[in-house]
Coordinates of C-alpha atoms in Angstrom, one line a residue:
X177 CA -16.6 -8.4 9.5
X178 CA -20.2 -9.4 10.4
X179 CA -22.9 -9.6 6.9
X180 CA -25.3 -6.9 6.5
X181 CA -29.0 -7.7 5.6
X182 CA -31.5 -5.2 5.2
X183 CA -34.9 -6.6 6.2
X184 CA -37.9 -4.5 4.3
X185 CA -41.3 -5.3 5.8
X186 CA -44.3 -3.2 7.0
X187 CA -45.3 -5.4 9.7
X188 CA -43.0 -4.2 12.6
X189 CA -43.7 -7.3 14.6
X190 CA -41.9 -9.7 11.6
X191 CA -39.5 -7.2 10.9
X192 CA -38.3 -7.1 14.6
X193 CA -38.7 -10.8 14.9
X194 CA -36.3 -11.5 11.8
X195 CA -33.9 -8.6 12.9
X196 CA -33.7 -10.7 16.3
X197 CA -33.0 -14.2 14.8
X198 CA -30.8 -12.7 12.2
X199 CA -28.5 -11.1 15.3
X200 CA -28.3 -14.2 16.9
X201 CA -26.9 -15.4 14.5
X202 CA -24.0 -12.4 14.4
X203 CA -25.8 -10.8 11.5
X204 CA -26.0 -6.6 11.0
X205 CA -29.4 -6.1 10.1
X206 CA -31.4 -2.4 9.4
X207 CA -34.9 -2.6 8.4
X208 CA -37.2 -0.4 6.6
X209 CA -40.8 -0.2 6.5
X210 CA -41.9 1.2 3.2
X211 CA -41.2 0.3 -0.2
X212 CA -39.7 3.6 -0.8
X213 CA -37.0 3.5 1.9
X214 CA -36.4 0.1 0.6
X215 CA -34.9 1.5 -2.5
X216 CA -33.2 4.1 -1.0
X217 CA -31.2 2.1 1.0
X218 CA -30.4 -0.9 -1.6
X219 CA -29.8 1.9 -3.9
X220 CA -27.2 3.9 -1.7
X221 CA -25.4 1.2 0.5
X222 CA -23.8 -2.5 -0.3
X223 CA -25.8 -5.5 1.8
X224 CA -24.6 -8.6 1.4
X225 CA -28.4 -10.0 1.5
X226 CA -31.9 -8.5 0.8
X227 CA -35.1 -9.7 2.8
X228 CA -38.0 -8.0 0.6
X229 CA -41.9 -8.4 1.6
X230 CA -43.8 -8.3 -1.6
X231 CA -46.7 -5.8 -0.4
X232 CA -45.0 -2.8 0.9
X233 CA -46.5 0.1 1.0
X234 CA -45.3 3.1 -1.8
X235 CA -43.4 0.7 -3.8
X236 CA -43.9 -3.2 -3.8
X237 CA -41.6 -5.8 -3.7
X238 CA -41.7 -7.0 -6.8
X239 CA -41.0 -3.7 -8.3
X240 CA -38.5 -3.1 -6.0
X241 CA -36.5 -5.8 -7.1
X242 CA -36.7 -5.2 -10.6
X243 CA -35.3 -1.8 -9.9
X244 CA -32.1 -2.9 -7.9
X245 CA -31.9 -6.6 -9.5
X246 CA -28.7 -5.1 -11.9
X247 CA -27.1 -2.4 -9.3
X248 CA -26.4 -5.3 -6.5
X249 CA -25.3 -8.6 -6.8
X250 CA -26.8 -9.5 -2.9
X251 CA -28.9 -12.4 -2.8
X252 CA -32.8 -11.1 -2.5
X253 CA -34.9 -13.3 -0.3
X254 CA -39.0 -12.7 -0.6
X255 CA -40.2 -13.2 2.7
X256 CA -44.0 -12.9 1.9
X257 CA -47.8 -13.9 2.9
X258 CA -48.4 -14.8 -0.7
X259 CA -48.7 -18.3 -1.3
X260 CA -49.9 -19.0 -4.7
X261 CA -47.5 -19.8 -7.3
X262 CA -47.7 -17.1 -9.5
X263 CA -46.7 -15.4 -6.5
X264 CA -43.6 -17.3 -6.6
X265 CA -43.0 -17.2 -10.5
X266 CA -42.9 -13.5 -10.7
X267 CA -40.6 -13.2 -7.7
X268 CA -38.0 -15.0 -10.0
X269 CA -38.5 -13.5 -12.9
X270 CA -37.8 -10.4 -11.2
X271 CA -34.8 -11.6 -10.4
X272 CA -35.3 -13.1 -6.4
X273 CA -32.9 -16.0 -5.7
X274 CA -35.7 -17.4 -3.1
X275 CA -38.9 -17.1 -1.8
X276 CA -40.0 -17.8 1.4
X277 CA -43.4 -18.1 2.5
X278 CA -44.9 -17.0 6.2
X279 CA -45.1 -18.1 8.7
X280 CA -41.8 -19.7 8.2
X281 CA -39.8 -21.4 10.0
X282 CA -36.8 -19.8 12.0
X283 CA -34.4 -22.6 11.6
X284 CA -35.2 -22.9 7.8
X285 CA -34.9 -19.3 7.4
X286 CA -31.1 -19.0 8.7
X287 CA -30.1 -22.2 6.8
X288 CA -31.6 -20.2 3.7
X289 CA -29.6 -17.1 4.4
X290 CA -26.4 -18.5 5.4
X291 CA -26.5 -20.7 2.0
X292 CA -26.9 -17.8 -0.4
X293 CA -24.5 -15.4 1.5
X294 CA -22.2 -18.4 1.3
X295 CA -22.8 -19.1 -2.1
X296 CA -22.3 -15.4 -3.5
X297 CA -19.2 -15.1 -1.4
X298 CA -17.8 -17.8 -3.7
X299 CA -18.5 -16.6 -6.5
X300 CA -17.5 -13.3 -5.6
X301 CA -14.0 -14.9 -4.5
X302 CA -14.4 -16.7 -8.3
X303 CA -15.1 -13.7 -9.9
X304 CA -12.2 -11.6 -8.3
X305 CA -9.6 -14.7 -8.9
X306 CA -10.6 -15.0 -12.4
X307 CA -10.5 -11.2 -13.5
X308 CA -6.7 -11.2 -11.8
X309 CA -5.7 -13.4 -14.8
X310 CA -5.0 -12.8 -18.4
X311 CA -4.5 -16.3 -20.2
X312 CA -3.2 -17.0 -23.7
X313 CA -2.3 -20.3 -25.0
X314 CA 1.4 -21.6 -23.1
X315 CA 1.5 -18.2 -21.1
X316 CA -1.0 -17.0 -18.5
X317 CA 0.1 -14.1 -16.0
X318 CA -1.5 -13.5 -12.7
X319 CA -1.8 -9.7 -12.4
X320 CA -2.6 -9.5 -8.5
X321 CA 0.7 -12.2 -7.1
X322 CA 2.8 -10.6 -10.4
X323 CA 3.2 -14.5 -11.5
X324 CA 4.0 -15.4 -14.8
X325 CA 3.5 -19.0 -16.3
X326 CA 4.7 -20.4 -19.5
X327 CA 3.1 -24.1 -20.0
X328 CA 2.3 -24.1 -16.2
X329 CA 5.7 -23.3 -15.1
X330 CA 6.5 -20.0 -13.3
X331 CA 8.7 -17.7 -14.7
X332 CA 10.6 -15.0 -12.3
X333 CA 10.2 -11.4 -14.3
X334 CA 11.4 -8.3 -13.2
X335 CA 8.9 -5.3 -12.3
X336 CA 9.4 -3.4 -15.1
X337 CA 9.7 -7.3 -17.5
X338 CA 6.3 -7.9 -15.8
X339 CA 4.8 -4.6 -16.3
X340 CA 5.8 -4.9 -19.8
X341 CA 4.2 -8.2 -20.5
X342 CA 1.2 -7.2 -19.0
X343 CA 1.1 -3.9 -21.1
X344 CA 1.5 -6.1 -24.1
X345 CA -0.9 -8.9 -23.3
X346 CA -3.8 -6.3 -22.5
X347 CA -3.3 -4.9 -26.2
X348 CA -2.6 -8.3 -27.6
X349 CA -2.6 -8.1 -31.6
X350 CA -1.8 -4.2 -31.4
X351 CA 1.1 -3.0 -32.3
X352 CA 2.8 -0.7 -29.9
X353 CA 5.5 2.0 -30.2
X354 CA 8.3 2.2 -27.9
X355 CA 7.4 5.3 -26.8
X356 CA 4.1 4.2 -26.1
X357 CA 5.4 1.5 -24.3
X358 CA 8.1 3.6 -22.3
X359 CA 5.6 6.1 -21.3
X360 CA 3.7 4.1 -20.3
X361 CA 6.1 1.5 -18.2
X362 CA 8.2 4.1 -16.8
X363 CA 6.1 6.9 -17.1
X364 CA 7.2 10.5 -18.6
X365 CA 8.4 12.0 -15.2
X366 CA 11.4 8.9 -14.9
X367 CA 14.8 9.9 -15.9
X368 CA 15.6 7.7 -19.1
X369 CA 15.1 6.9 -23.1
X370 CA 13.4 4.6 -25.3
X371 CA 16.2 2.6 -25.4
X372 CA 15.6 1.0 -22.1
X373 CA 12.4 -0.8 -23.9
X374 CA 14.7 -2.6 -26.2
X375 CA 16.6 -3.9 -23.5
X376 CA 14.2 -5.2 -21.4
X377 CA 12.4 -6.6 -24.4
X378 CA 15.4 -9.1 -25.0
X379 CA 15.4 -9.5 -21.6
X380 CA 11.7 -10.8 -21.4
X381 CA 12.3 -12.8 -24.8
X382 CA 15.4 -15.0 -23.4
X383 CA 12.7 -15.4 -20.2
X384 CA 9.5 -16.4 -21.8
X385 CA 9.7 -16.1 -25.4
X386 CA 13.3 -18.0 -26.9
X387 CA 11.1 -19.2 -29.7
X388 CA 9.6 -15.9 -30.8
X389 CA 6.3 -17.4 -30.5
X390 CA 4.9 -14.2 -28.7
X391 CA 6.5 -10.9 -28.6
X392 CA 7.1 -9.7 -32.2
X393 CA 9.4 -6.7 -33.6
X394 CA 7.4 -4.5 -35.9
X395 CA 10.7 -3.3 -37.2
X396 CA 10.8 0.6 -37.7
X397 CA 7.5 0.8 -35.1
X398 CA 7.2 -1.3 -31.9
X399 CA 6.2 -4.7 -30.6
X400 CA 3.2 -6.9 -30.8
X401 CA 2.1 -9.3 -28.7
X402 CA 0.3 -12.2 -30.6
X403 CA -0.9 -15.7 -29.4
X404 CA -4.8 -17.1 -28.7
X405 CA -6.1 -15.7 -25.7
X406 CA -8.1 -18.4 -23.4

């Protein structure tokens, strides 16, 4: 899947030049010409970079980018005439991740580009790998591979032992019913009784927990999950 960047320029001739490098390079591009339909379109669809002139007509640049700078992670690239370095400051403060001034050069330009998609794809990648885990101290479970560690080691669980820890690990330090956690692991609709969570709670404790360092009995309530999350 080829990148997106929406070019946002009143000068037709630049716009058209950059939309040409860009798709020789195998890049989508759309471009706008106002500031207005600037913001429509960062606003309403995902780019996965932002090439803003600073003087656009309606709505400048600058504004612009303080309006979208928390509804998109893109990278925003000011492509401007403005050379002073105020210029430069503001476009920062508002939030830019560069600044580029014209005439610019077209091989500098694409290095530019290809850096910062490259860079936010990382993090993105970072981001996404991170949120999939829940981490404690001695037990960390991955939520999108359904992998369960216990001081590095994997452990093989069960769907319904996995779904369980998780349930408990996301309300760590609460105490939970067994119906609460039967409804919500096999769901009110399954054929069964809250007898099943017992079970499968001894099952995960001879699994991950033998010393009783985790999953505790509430007697006459639940389980709690307890440890010091990383």
């Amino acid at each position: 899947m080829n990148e997106k960047i929406l070019i946002a320029d009143d000068d037709k001739d630049i716009a058209n030049l950059v939309k040409d490098i860009l798709e020789d390079e195998g890049f989508e591009t759309e471009r706008v010409f106002s500031g207005e339909d600037a913001l429509k379109k960062i606003l309403s669809k995902n780019y996965d970079l932002i090439i803003l002139d600073i003087m656009l007509p309606g709505i400048d640049g600058f504004e612009i980018c303080k309006k979208v700078r928390e509804k998109t992670n893109a990278p925003i690239l000011f492509l401007s005439a403005k050379t002073k370095s105020m210029d430069k400051v503001l476009g920062f403060e508002f939030g830019a991740d560069d600044y580029i001034t014209k005439p610019f050069d077209n091989y500098e330009l694409i290095a530019r580009i290809k850096a910062h998609i490259r860079r936010n794809r990382k993090k993105e990648n970072l981001e996404w790998e991170d949120s999939s885990f829940i981490r404690f101290k001695g037990i960390e479970i991955n939520k999108a591979s359904y992998e369960v560690f216990i001081e590095g080691q994997s452990i093989e669980l069960s769907n319904k032992e996995f779904n369980m820890l998780l349930y408990l690990m996301e309300n760590a330090n609460i105490v939970l019913t067994r119906d609460q956690m039967y409804n919500n692991i096999w769901g009110y609709e399954e054929y069964g009784d809250i007898n099943t969570v017992t079970v499968h709670i001894k099952k995960l404790r001879e699994k991950i927990d033998c010393e009783g360092k985790f999953i505790k009995t509430i007697w006459g309530t639940g389980y709690k999950f307890v440890g010091e999350k990383l």
